[in-house]
CSV table of N, CA and C in Angstrom, one decimal:
chain,number,residue,atom,x,y,z
A,227,ARG,N,10.1,-22.4,63.6
A,227,ARG,CA,10.2,-23.5,62.7
A,227,ARG,C,11.4,-23.4,61.8
A,228,ASN,N,12.1,-24.5,61.6
A,228,ASN,CA,13.3,-24.5,60.9
A,228,ASN,C,13.2,-25.5,59.7
A,229,GLY,N,12.9,-25.0,58.5
A,229,GLY,CA,12.6,-25.9,57.4
A,229,GLY,C,11.4,-26.7,57.6
A,230,SER,N,11.5,-28.1,57.7
A,230,SER,CA,10.3,-28.9,57.9
A,230,SER,C,10.3,-29.4,59.3
A,231,SER,N,11.1,-28.9,60.2
A,231,SER,CA,11.1,-29.4,61.6
A,231,SER,C,10.9,-28.2,62.5
A,232,TYR,N,10.6,-28.5,63.8
A,232,TYR,CA,10.4,-27.4,64.8
A,232,TYR,C,11.5,-27.5,65.8
A,233,LYS,N,11.8,-26.3,66.4
A,233,LYS,CA,12.8,-26.2,67.5
A,233,LYS,C,12.0,-25.7,68.7
A,234,ALA,N,12.2,-26.4,69.8
A,234,ALA,CA,11.6,-25.9,71.1
A,234,ALA,C,12.7,-25.1,71.8
A,235,LEU,N,12.5,-23.8,72.0
A,235,LEU,CA,13.5,-23.0,72.6
A,235,LEU,C,12.9,-22.3,73.8
A,236,ILE,N,13.8,-22.2,74.8
A,236,ILE,CA,13.4,-21.5,76.1
A,236,ILE,C,14.4,-20.4,76.2
A,237,ALA,N,13.9,-19.1,76.3
A,237,ALA,CA,14.8,-18.0,76.5
A,237,ALA,C,14.6,-17.4,77.8
A,238,GLN,N,15.7,-16.9,78.4
A,238,GLN,CA,15.7,-16.2,79.6
A,238,GLN,C,15.9,-14.7,79.3
A,239,GLU,N,14.9,-13.9,79.6
A,239,GLU,CA,14.9,-12.5,79.2
A,239,GLU,C,14.8,-11.6,80.4
A,240,VAL,N,15.6,-10.6,80.5
A,240,VAL,CA,15.5,-9.6,81.6
A,240,VAL,C,15.5,-8.2,81.0
A,241,ARG,N,14.4,-7.5,81.3
A,241,ARG,CA,14.3,-6.1,80.8
A,241,ARG,C,14.5,-6.0,79.3
A,242,GLY,N,13.9,-7.0,78.6
A,242,GLY,CA,14.0,-6.9,77.2
A,242,GLY,C,15.3,-7.4,76.5
A,243,ILE,N,16.2,-7.9,77.3
A,243,ILE,CA,17.5,-8.4,76.8
A,243,ILE,C,17.5,-9.9,77.0
A,244,ASN,N,17.7,-10.6,75.9
A,244,ASN,CA,17.8,-12.1,76.0
A,244,ASN,C,19.2,-12.5,76.5
A,245,LEU,N,19.2,-13.1,77.7
A,245,LEU,CA,20.4,-13.5,78.4
A,245,LEU,C,20.9,-14.9,78.0
A,246,LYS,N,19.9,-15.7,77.7
A,246,LYS,CA,20.2,-17.1,77.4
A,246,LYS,C,19.1,-17.7,76.6
A,247,THR,N,19.4,-18.5,75.6
A,247,THR,CA,18.5,-19.3,74.8
A,247,THR,C,18.9,-20.8,74.9
A,248,GLU,N,18.0,-21.6,75.2
A,248,GLU,CA,18.3,-23.1,75.4
A,248,GLU,C,17.3,-23.9,74.5
A,249,GLU,N,17.9,-24.8,73.7
A,249,GLU,CA,17.0,-25.7,72.9
A,249,GLU,C,16.7,-26.9,73.7
A,250,VAL,N,15.5,-27.3,73.8
A,250,VAL,CA,15.1,-28.4,74.7
A,250,VAL,C,14.1,-29.3,73.8
A,251,GLU,N,13.9,-30.5,74.3
A,251,GLU,CA,13.0,-31.4,73.7
A,251,GLU,C,11.6,-30.9,73.9
A,252,LEU,N,10.7,-31.2,72.9
A,252,LEU,CA,9.3,-30.7,72.9
A,252,LEU,C,8.6,-31.0,74.2
A,253,ASP,N,8.7,-32.2,74.7
A,253,ASP,CA,8.0,-32.6,75.9
A,253,ASP,C,8.5,-31.8,77.1
A,254,GLU,N,9.7,-31.4,77.2
A,254,GLU,CA,10.2,-30.6,78.3
A,254,GLU,C,9.7,-29.2,78.1
A,255,TRP,N,9.7,-28.7,76.9
A,255,TRP,CA,9.1,-27.3,76.6
A,255,TRP,C,7.7,-27.2,77.1
A,256,ILE,N,6.9,-28.2,76.7
A,256,ILE,CA,5.5,-28.2,77.1
A,256,ILE,C,5.3,-28.3,78.6
A,257,THR,N,6.1,-29.1,79.3
A,257,THR,CA,6.1,-29.2,80.8
A,257,THR,C,6.4,-27.9,81.4
A,258,ARG,N,7.5,-27.2,80.9
A,258,ARG,CA,7.9,-25.9,81.5
A,258,ARG,C,6.9,-24.8,81.2
A,259,LEU,N,6.3,-24.8,80.0
A,259,LEU,CA,5.3,-23.9,79.7
A,259,LEU,C,4.1,-24.1,80.6
A,260,SER,N,3.7,-25.3,80.8
A,260,SER,CA,2.5,-25.6,81.7
A,260,SER,C,2.8,-25.1,83.1
A,261,ASN,N,4.0,-25.4,83.6
A,261,ASN,CA,4.4,-24.9,84.9
A,261,ASN,C,4.3,-23.4,85.1
A,262,CYS,N,4.8,-22.7,84.0
A,262,CYS,CA,4.8,-21.2,84.1
A,262,CYS,C,3.4,-20.7,84.0
A,263,LEU,N,2.5,-21.3,83.2
A,263,LEU,CA,1.1,-20.9,83.2
A,263,LEU,C,0.4,-21.2,84.5
A,264,ALA,N,0.7,-22.3,85.1
A,264,ALA,CA,0.1,-22.6,86.4
A,264,ALA,C,0.6,-21.6,87.5
A,265,ASP,N,1.8,-21.2,87.5
A,265,ASP,CA,2.3,-20.2,88.4
A,265,ASP,C,1.6,-18.9,88.2
A,266,LEU,N,1.5,-18.5,86.9
A,266,LEU,CA,0.8,-17.2,86.6
A,266,LEU,C,-0.6,-17.3,87.1
A,267,ALA,N,-1.3,-18.3,86.8
A,267,ALA,CA,-2.7,-18.5,87.2
A,267,ALA,C,-2.8,-18.4,88.8
A,268,ALA,N,-1.9,-19.0,89.5
A,268,ALA,CA,-1.9,-19.0,90.9
A,268,ALA,C,-1.7,-17.6,91.5
A,269,LYS,N,-1.0,-16.7,90.8
A,269,LYS,CA,-0.7,-15.4,91.2
A,269,LYS,C,-1.7,-14.3,90.8
A,270,ASN,N,-2.5,-14.6,89.7
A,270,ASN,CA,-3.3,-13.6,89.1
A,270,ASN,C,-4.7,-14.2,88.8
A,271,ALA,N,-5.7,-13.8,89.4
A,271,ALA,CA,-7.1,-14.3,89.2
A,271,ALA,C,-7.6,-14.1,87.8
A,272,LYS,N,-7.3,-12.9,87.2
A,272,LYS,CA,-7.7,-12.6,85.9
A,272,LYS,C,-7.1,-13.6,84.9
A,273,ALA,N,-5.8,-13.8,85.1
A,273,ALA,CA,-5.0,-14.7,84.2
A,273,ALA,C,-5.6,-16.1,84.4
A,274,ARG,N,-5.9,-16.5,85.6
A,274,ARG,CA,-6.5,-17.8,85.9
A,274,ARG,C,-7.8,-18.0,85.1
A,275,GLN,N,-8.7,-17.0,85.1
A,275,GLN,CA,-9.9,-17.1,84.4
A,275,GLN,C,-9.7,-17.2,82.9
A,276,ALA,N,-8.8,-16.5,82.3
A,276,ALA,CA,-8.5,-16.6,80.9
A,276,ALA,C,-7.9,-18.0,80.6
A,277,LEU,N,-7.0,-18.5,81.4
A,277,LEU,CA,-6.5,-19.8,81.1
A,277,LEU,C,-7.6,-20.9,81.3
A,278,GLN,N,-8.5,-20.7,82.2
A,278,GLN,CA,-9.6,-21.7,82.4
A,278,GLN,C,-10.4,-21.7,81.2
A,279,GLY,N,-10.7,-20.6,80.5
A,279,GLY,CA,-11.5,-20.5,79.3
A,279,GLY,C,-10.8,-21.3,78.2
A,280,LEU,N,-9.5,-21.3,78.2
A,280,LEU,CA,-8.8,-22.1,77.1
A,280,LEU,C,-8.9,-23.6,77.2
A,281,ILE,N,-9.1,-24.1,78.4
A,281,ILE,CA,-9.1,-25.5,78.6
A,281,ILE,C,-10.5,-26.1,78.8
A,282,THR,N,-11.5,-25.2,78.9
A,282,THR,CA,-12.8,-25.8,79.0
A,282,THR,C,-13.7,-25.5,77.8
């Protein structure tokens, strides 16, 4: 949060080092977050169950 407004940032991190930070519109940030969560859930049953609990 920056003052009275918010910034939607996407960072690319490798081994704890931030290689790139990109400011995006909030709708793009939400879409990209949703896609990452869906990928995680597809790869990991335990993560899928945890995410399922959040949306039900």
